[in-house]
Amino acid sequence: MKVKASAPAKVILFGEHAVVYGQPAIAVAIDKRATVTLTSKNNNTEKKEIVLKALDLKLEATINLHSGKNVILANHHDKIVEATAKIIEVMKERHDADWPESMEITIVSQIPRGAGLGSSAAISVASTAALATAAGIQLSKDEISSIAFEAERIHHGTPSGIDNTISTFGGAVYFKRPEVKNFSIPSFSLIIGDTKKERETKKVVLGVKERKERLPHIYNPLLDVFGNLVDEALQVLTTEPLELETLGHLFNVNQGLLNAIGVSSLELEQLIWASRNAGALGAKLTGAGAGGSMIALIETKKEQNVSEAIKNAGGEPLTVSIDTKGVITEEME
Ligand code: MEV
């Protein structure tokens, strides 16, 4: 048996952080993928196990498939191992999953980690899809996303669920728990600038929580403004002809709000301002912030200029297009 599943990265266009507190957010899937390949492994022993390898992360681990809830982890304590063990546990609980033989899982990802592009969610979504197929279980996209969400909790503590949702469904999504609305997005050009400064989403989200608890009268109204901004952005994105300048301005307003709640950084501001000065219509951080990536909304003719400006300011520019497929599973043998 050989199964391959892949799932896309994402960028949050509007509303990160506030989405953790029930406000809406808008995200799109992009054409960078995490791929999980699962092959059967006849090790001729009574012990059914999964050998997990992510070579570019120098990760190798073993997960015992018999032990259900008490999955044994060995070799390495990367969060990916714990998250995969969680996926197995939840599939057993919810779908009575069983795997006929030992397997090897290999993870290969084009998505930089800790860069705000949803790398962990893409790996969790692809792993869920591959493991379900290997167990002969048909899962709906909602079910895949819901299992991947449990793995996201291992990675991020209190995730909103937007990352696993967009990675599963692809395209563009307006997300306001529990409502998830896929909508068709008009064509526009985005450049991502990676600060190459990795950070942990969990810590940044926790920082916002602590400041919000200390200053509720400041943070709560700010979070409401995030929500208003996202609804305004949805209006702009679904009205023809697309008002690019207004959209760009909303990027900038969103960045101001993210700055206000303390999740920007010098590196991000440098890339954001370099893009704006090079002619971007708007620029903001994307994902958790405090490092990671920013996005710039541009007219196509400005692509070269903005890319160079990001590079000169110390970032890594990445031109991406929107992925409409979401998770894909192929059974190969
Ligand atoms: C992370 O991609 C986005 C955050 O809003 C956290 C979350 O939604 O879980 C910062």
Short mmCIF file of C-alpha atoms and ligand atoms in Angstrom, two decimals:
data_model
loop_
_atom_site.label_atom_id
_atom_site.label_comp_id
_atom_site.label_asym_id
_atom_site.label_seq_id
_atom_site.Cartn_x
_atom_site.Cartn_y
_atom_site.Cartn_z
CA MET A 1 0.00 0.00 0.00
CA LYS A 2 1.15 3.49 -0.76
CA VAL A 3 -0.91 6.63 -0.08
CA LYS A 4 0.08 10.20 -0.74
CA ALA A 5 -1.80 13.25 0.56
CA SER A 6 -0.92 16.90 0.39
CA ALA A 7 -2.41 20.10 1.75
CA PRO A 8 -1.68 23.77 1.09
CA ALA A 9 -0.20 26.60 3.13
CA LYS A 10 -2.27 29.70 3.82
CA VAL A 11 -2.08 33.39 4.34
CA ILE A 12 -4.49 35.25 6.58
CA LEU A 13 -5.57 38.36 4.69
CA PHE A 14 -7.47 39.94 7.57
CA GLY A 15 -8.32 39.27 11.20
CA GLU A 16 -5.56 37.10 12.74
CA HIS A 17 -5.51 37.04 16.54
CA ALA A 18 -8.98 38.58 16.86
CA VAL A 19 -10.28 35.32 15.30
CA VAL A 20 -9.10 33.49 18.44
CA TYR A 21 -11.71 35.58 20.34
CA GLY A 22 -14.62 34.79 18.03
CA GLN A 23 -14.16 37.65 15.57
CA PRO A 24 -14.19 36.84 11.82
CA ALA A 25 -11.09 36.44 9.68
CA ILE A 26 -10.40 35.93 5.98
CA ALA A 27 -7.72 33.53 4.71
CA VAL A 28 -6.63 32.13 1.35
CA ALA A 29 -4.78 28.92 0.54
CA ILE A 30 -1.57 29.30 -1.46
CA ASP A 31 0.37 27.08 -3.85
CA LYS A 32 2.95 25.75 -1.38
CA ARG A 33 2.22 22.28 0.00
CA ALA A 34 3.09 19.78 2.68
CA THR A 35 3.09 16.22 1.34
CA VAL A 36 2.72 13.11 3.46
CA THR A 37 3.56 9.71 1.94
CA LEU A 38 2.51 6.61 3.76
CA THR A 39 3.83 3.17 2.79
CA SER A 40 3.26 -0.20 4.39
CA LYS A 41 6.22 -1.72 6.11
CA ASN A 42 6.38 -5.44 6.64
CA ASN A 43 8.49 -5.76 9.70
CA ASN A 44 7.25 -9.28 10.49
CA THR A 45 6.68 -8.57 14.13
CA GLU A 46 3.61 -8.53 16.28
CA LYS A 47 4.25 -4.91 17.03
CA LYS A 48 2.27 -2.58 14.77
CA GLU A 49 3.93 0.78 14.58
CA ILE A 50 4.39 3.90 12.52
CA VAL A 51 7.83 5.16 11.71
CA LEU A 52 7.60 8.89 11.12
CA LYS A 53 10.26 10.70 9.14
CA ALA A 54 10.62 14.35 8.21
CA LEU A 55 14.12 14.41 6.85
CA ASP A 56 14.42 18.16 6.39
CA LEU A 57 13.51 18.54 10.06
CA LYS A 58 15.93 15.74 11.00
CA LEU A 59 12.96 14.08 12.63
CA GLU A 60 12.49 10.36 13.04
CA ALA A 61 10.13 8.80 15.53
CA THR A 62 8.11 5.70 16.27
CA ILE A 63 4.46 5.63 17.25
CA ASN A 64 2.89 2.45 18.58
CA LEU A 65 -0.36 1.76 16.73
CA HIS A 66 -1.74 -0.71 19.27
CA SER A 67 -1.76 1.45 22.30
CA GLY A 68 -4.61 3.76 21.27
CA LYS A 69 -4.82 6.63 23.71
CA ASN A 70 -1.46 5.92 25.24
CA VAL A 71 0.52 6.08 22.08
CA ILE A 72 4.20 5.64 22.79
CA LEU A 73 6.51 8.24 21.37
CA ALA A 74 10.16 7.55 20.89
CA ASN A 75 13.30 9.06 19.45
CA HIS A 76 12.24 12.62 19.28
CA HIS A 77 9.83 14.96 20.99
CA ASP A 78 9.00 17.22 18.11
CA LYS A 79 5.41 18.50 18.24
CA ILE A 80 4.76 16.83 14.87
CA VAL A 81 5.15 13.43 16.54
CA GLU A 82 2.69 14.29 19.29
CA ALA A 83 0.30 15.78 16.75
CA THR A 84 0.42 12.63 14.58
CA ALA A 85 -0.17 10.48 17.64
CA LYS A 86 -3.18 12.66 18.43
CA ILE A 87 -4.58 12.17 14.91
CA ILE A 88 -4.31 8.39 15.34
CA GLU A 89 -5.96 8.53 18.76
CA VAL A 90 -8.87 10.68 17.52
CA MET A 91 -9.39 8.48 14.44
CA LYS A 92 -9.57 5.42 16.65
CA GLU A 93 -12.05 7.11 18.98
CA ARG A 94 -14.31 8.71 16.40
CA HIS A 95 -14.09 6.30 13.48
CA ASP A 96 -12.92 3.05 15.02
CA ALA A 97 -9.87 3.24 12.76
CA ASP A 98 -7.50 0.34 12.49
CA TRP A 99 -4.47 -0.08 10.29
CA PRO A 100 -3.72 -3.54 8.93
CA GLU A 101 0.06 -3.29 9.13
CA SER A 102 3.02 -1.20 10.19
CA MET A 103 3.65 1.89 8.12
CA GLU A 104 6.25 4.49 7.35
CA ILE A 105 5.17 8.13 7.06
CA THR A 106 7.42 10.59 5.28
CA ILE A 107 6.71 14.31 5.48
CA VAL A 108 8.11 16.68 2.90
CA SER A 109 7.08 20.32 3.05
CA GLN A 110 7.59 23.36 0.84
CA ILE A 111 6.23 25.55 3.64
CA PRO A 112 8.73 27.29 5.93
CA ARG A 113 8.06 26.55 9.60
CA GLY A 114 7.27 29.27 12.12
CA ALA A 115 6.68 31.69 9.24
CA GLY A 116 2.97 32.33 9.69
CA LEU A 117 2.02 30.29 6.64
CA GLY A 118 0.23 27.40 8.33
CA SER A 119 2.94 24.76 8.01
CA SER A 120 1.75 22.68 10.99
CA ALA A 121 -1.88 22.75 9.84
CA ALA A 122 -0.94 21.63 6.31
CA ILE A 123 1.04 18.70 7.77
CA SER A 124 -1.82 17.77 10.12
CA VAL A 125 -4.42 17.95 7.34
CA ALA A 126 -2.32 15.89 4.91
CA SER A 127 -1.48 13.33 7.65
CA THR A 128 -5.16 12.99 8.58
CA ALA A 129 -6.17 12.41 4.96
CA ALA A 130 -3.39 9.87 4.34
CA LEU A 131 -4.01 7.95 7.57
CA ALA A 132 -7.77 7.80 6.89
CA THR A 133 -7.23 6.39 3.40
CA ALA A 134 -4.74 3.84 4.76
CA ALA A 135 -7.35 2.71 7.29
CA GLY A 136 -9.99 2.45 4.54
CA ILE A 137 -12.08 5.24 6.04
CA GLN A 138 -13.86 7.85 3.93
CA LEU A 139 -13.78 11.21 5.67
CA SER A 140 -15.63 14.34 4.57
CA LYS A 141 -13.57 17.53 4.39
CA ASP A 142 -15.32 18.74 7.55
CA GLU A 143 -14.19 15.60 9.36
CA ILE A 144 -10.60 15.91 8.10
CA SER A 145 -10.49 19.51 9.26
CA SER A 146 -11.97 18.65 12.63
CA ILE A 147 -9.38 15.90 13.31
CA ALA A 148 -6.55 18.16 12.12
CA PHE A 149 -7.86 20.79 14.56
CA GLU A 150 -7.14 18.40 17.46
CA ALA A 151 -3.54 18.15 16.18
CA GLU A 152 -3.37 21.94 15.88
CA ARG A 153 -4.21 22.15 19.58
CA ILE A 154 -1.01 20.25 20.29
CA HIS A 155 0.95 22.74 18.20
CA HIS A 156 -0.74 25.98 19.22
CA GLY A 157 -2.67 25.53 22.46
CA THR A 158 -5.87 27.47 21.71
CA PRO A 159 -6.07 27.74 17.91
CA SER A 160 -9.10 29.33 16.28
CA GLY A 161 -9.29 26.56 13.68
CA ILE A 162 -8.82 28.85 10.69
CA ASP A 163 -5.51 27.24 9.61
CA ASN A 164 -6.78 23.66 9.39
CA THR A 165 -10.00 24.90 7.75
CA ILE A 166 -8.34 26.81 4.91
CA SER A 167 -5.72 24.09 4.37
CA THR A 168 -8.48 21.47 4.04
CA PHE A 169 -10.87 23.41 1.81
CA GLY A 170 -8.48 25.60 -0.20
CA GLY A 171 -9.64 28.79 -2.00
CA ALA A 172 -10.76 31.67 0.18
CA VAL A 173 -12.62 31.42 3.42
CA TYR A 174 -14.51 33.79 5.70
CA PHE A 175 -14.21 32.17 9.10
CA LYS A 176 -16.21 33.11 12.15
CA ARG A 177 -16.61 30.26 14.54
CA PRO A 178 -18.72 28.16 13.98
CA GLU A 179 -19.48 29.65 10.55
CA VAL A 180 -17.15 28.81 7.67
CA LYS A 181 -17.96 30.36 4.31
CA ASN A 182 -15.96 29.56 1.19
CA PHE A 183 -16.23 32.39 -1.32
CA SER A 184 -14.73 33.01 -4.74
CA ILE A 185 -12.01 35.57 -4.60
CA PRO A 186 -11.19 38.01 -7.40
CA SER A 187 -7.73 37.89 -8.88
CA PHE A 188 -5.11 40.19 -7.34
CA SER A 189 -1.36 39.98 -6.72
CA LEU A 190 0.21 39.36 -3.36
CA ILE A 191 3.84 39.12 -2.37
CA ILE A 192 4.87 37.39 0.82
CA GLY A 193 7.96 38.63 2.65
CA ASP A 194 9.45 36.15 5.10
CA THR A 195 11.51 37.79 7.87
CA LYS A 196 13.18 34.36 8.33
CA LYS A 197 12.72 34.90 12.04
CA GLU A 198 10.93 31.81 13.32
CA ARG A 199 8.63 32.15 16.28
CA GLU A 200 6.07 30.02 18.08
CA THR A 201 2.44 30.89 17.41
CA LYS A 202 1.51 29.55 20.84
CA LYS A 203 3.72 32.10 22.62
CA VAL A 204 2.52 35.06 20.55
CA VAL A 205 -1.14 34.10 21.09
CA LEU A 206 -0.48 33.75 24.82
CA GLY A 207 1.11 37.22 24.90
CA VAL A 208 -2.06 38.74 23.43
CA LYS A 209 -4.18 36.84 25.97
CA GLU A 210 -2.14 38.18 28.89
CA ARG A 211 -2.25 41.78 27.64
CA LYS A 212 -5.99 41.48 26.97
CA GLU A 213 -6.54 40.26 30.53
CA ARG A 214 -4.52 43.17 31.88
CA LEU A 215 -6.19 45.80 29.67
CA PRO A 216 -9.69 44.52 28.81
CA HIS A 217 -11.13 48.02 28.25
CA ILE A 218 -8.54 48.67 25.57
CA TYR A 219 -8.34 45.22 23.97
CA ASN A 220 -12.05 44.35 23.80
CA PRO A 221 -13.06 47.39 21.72
CA LEU A 222 -9.96 46.87 19.55
CA LEU A 223 -11.04 43.30 18.86
CA ASP A 224 -14.47 44.59 17.81
CA VAL A 225 -12.77 46.92 15.33
CA PHE A 226 -10.86 43.94 13.88
CA GLY A 227 -14.25 42.31 13.30
CA ASN A 228 -15.70 45.39 11.60
CA LEU A 229 -12.63 45.61 9.39
CA VAL A 230 -12.94 41.97 8.29
CA ASP A 231 -16.61 42.44 7.39
CA GLU A 232 -15.72 45.56 5.41
CA ALA A 233 -12.95 43.61 3.64
CA LEU A 234 -15.38 40.83 2.73
CA GLN A 235 -17.67 43.46 1.25
CA VAL A 236 -14.82 44.87 -0.86
CA LEU A 237 -13.64 41.40 -1.95
CA THR A 238 -17.09 40.35 -3.10
CA THR A 239 -18.03 43.56 -4.95
CA GLU A 240 -17.19 44.10 -8.59
CA PRO A 241 -15.15 45.83 -9.82
CA LEU A 242 -12.60 45.17 -7.07
CA GLU A 243 -11.48 48.39 -5.37
CA LEU A 244 -7.81 47.52 -5.00
CA GLU A 245 -6.89 50.78 -3.30
CA THR A 246 -9.53 50.33 -0.61
CA LEU A 247 -8.36 46.77 -0.08
CA GLY A 248 -4.78 48.01 0.28
CA HIS A 249 -5.88 50.62 2.79
CA LEU A 250 -7.64 47.91 4.80
CA PHE A 251 -4.35 45.96 4.86
CA ASN A 252 -2.72 49.02 6.41
CA VAL A 253 -5.50 49.57 8.94
CA ASN A 254 -5.29 45.90 9.93
CA GLN A 255 -1.54 46.28 10.42
CA GLY A 256 -2.19 49.29 12.68
CA LEU A 257 -4.50 47.15 14.83
CA LEU A 258 -1.99 44.28 14.96
CA ASN A 259 0.64 46.78 16.00
CA ALA A 260 -1.68 48.06 18.71
CA ILE A 261 -2.05 44.59 20.25
CA GLY A 262 1.72 44.17 20.28
CA VAL A 263 2.37 41.46 17.68
CA SER A 264 4.46 43.36 15.13
CA SER A 265 8.27 43.45 15.23
CA LEU A 266 11.07 45.58 13.87
CA GLU A 267 11.82 43.02 11.13
CA LEU A 268 8.18 42.95 10.04
CA GLU A 269 7.89 46.74 10.08
CA GLN A 270 11.02 47.00 7.94
CA LEU A 271 9.56 44.72 5.26
CA ILE A 272 6.13 46.35 5.50
CA TRP A 273 7.50 49.86 5.07
CA ALA A 274 9.94 48.81 2.35
CA SER A 275 6.98 47.35 0.40
CA ARG A 276 4.81 50.41 0.89
CA ASN A 277 7.64 52.71 -0.18
CA ALA A 278 8.19 50.56 -3.28
CA GLY A 279 4.56 51.08 -4.33
CA ALA A 280 2.56 48.36 -2.58
CA LEU A 281 -1.08 49.38 -2.11
CA GLY A 282 -1.01 48.03 1.43
CA ALA A 283 1.04 45.72 3.61
CA LYS A 284 0.58 43.87 6.87
CA LEU A 285 1.97 40.98 8.86
CA THR A 286 0.21 37.64 8.34
CA GLY A 287 -0.36 34.86 10.87
CA ALA A 288 0.82 35.24 14.43
CA GLY A 289 3.45 37.97 13.83
CA ALA A 290 6.43 38.78 16.09
CA GLY A 291 8.57 37.52 13.20
CA GLY A 292 7.29 35.18 10.49
CA SER A 293 5.86 36.77 7.34
CA MET A 294 4.17 39.85 5.96
CA ILE A 295 2.07 40.26 2.83
CA ALA A 296 1.93 43.16 0.39
CA LEU A 297 -0.95 43.87 -1.97
CA ILE A 298 0.43 45.09 -5.27
CA GLU A 299 -0.46 45.98 -8.82
CA THR A 300 1.27 43.41 -11.05
CA LYS A 301 3.53 46.05 -12.57
CA LYS A 302 5.03 46.72 -9.12
CA GLU A 303 5.99 43.09 -8.48
CA GLN A 304 9.68 43.47 -9.31
CA ASN A 305 10.04 46.68 -7.30
CA VAL A 306 8.34 45.33 -4.19
CA SER A 307 10.22 42.00 -4.35
CA GLU A 308 13.52 43.82 -4.53
CA ALA A 309 12.57 46.17 -1.71
CA ILE A 310 11.71 43.18 0.52
CA LYS A 311 15.04 41.55 -0.33
CA ASN A 312 16.98 44.76 0.33
CA ALA A 313 15.25 45.11 3.69
CA GLY A 314 16.53 41.65 4.70
CA GLY A 315 13.48 39.53 3.85
CA GLU A 316 12.81 36.70 1.46
CA PRO A 317 10.15 37.56 -1.14
CA LEU A 318 7.82 34.83 -2.32
CA THR A 319 5.33 35.28 -5.13
CA VAL A 320 2.39 32.96 -4.69
CA SER A 321 -0.93 32.19 -6.29
CA ILE A 322 -4.13 30.95 -4.74
CA ASP A 323 -4.69 27.22 -4.33
CA THR A 324 -8.27 26.18 -4.94
CA LYS A 325 -7.92 22.44 -4.36
CA GLY A 326 -7.25 22.15 -0.64
CA VAL A 327 -6.35 18.67 0.57
CA ILE A 328 -5.65 16.04 -2.12
CA THR A 329 -5.30 12.30 -1.50
CA GLU A 330 -3.99 9.73 -3.98
CA GLU A 331 -3.89 6.00 -3.40
CA MET A 332 -0.91 4.89 -5.44
CA GLU A 333 -0.63 1.12 -4.88
C1 MEV B 1 -2.28 31.82 13.19
O1 MEV B 1 -2.12 31.44 11.83
C2 MEV B 1 -3.40 32.79 13.33
C3 MEV B 1 -3.74 33.23 14.74
O2 MEV B 1 -4.92 34.01 14.63
C4 MEV B 1 -3.96 32.07 15.68
C5 MEV B 1 -5.21 31.28 15.35
O3 MEV B 1 -6.10 31.75 14.65
O4 MEV B 1 -5.29 30.14 15.85
C6 MEV B 1 -2.65 34.11 15.32
#
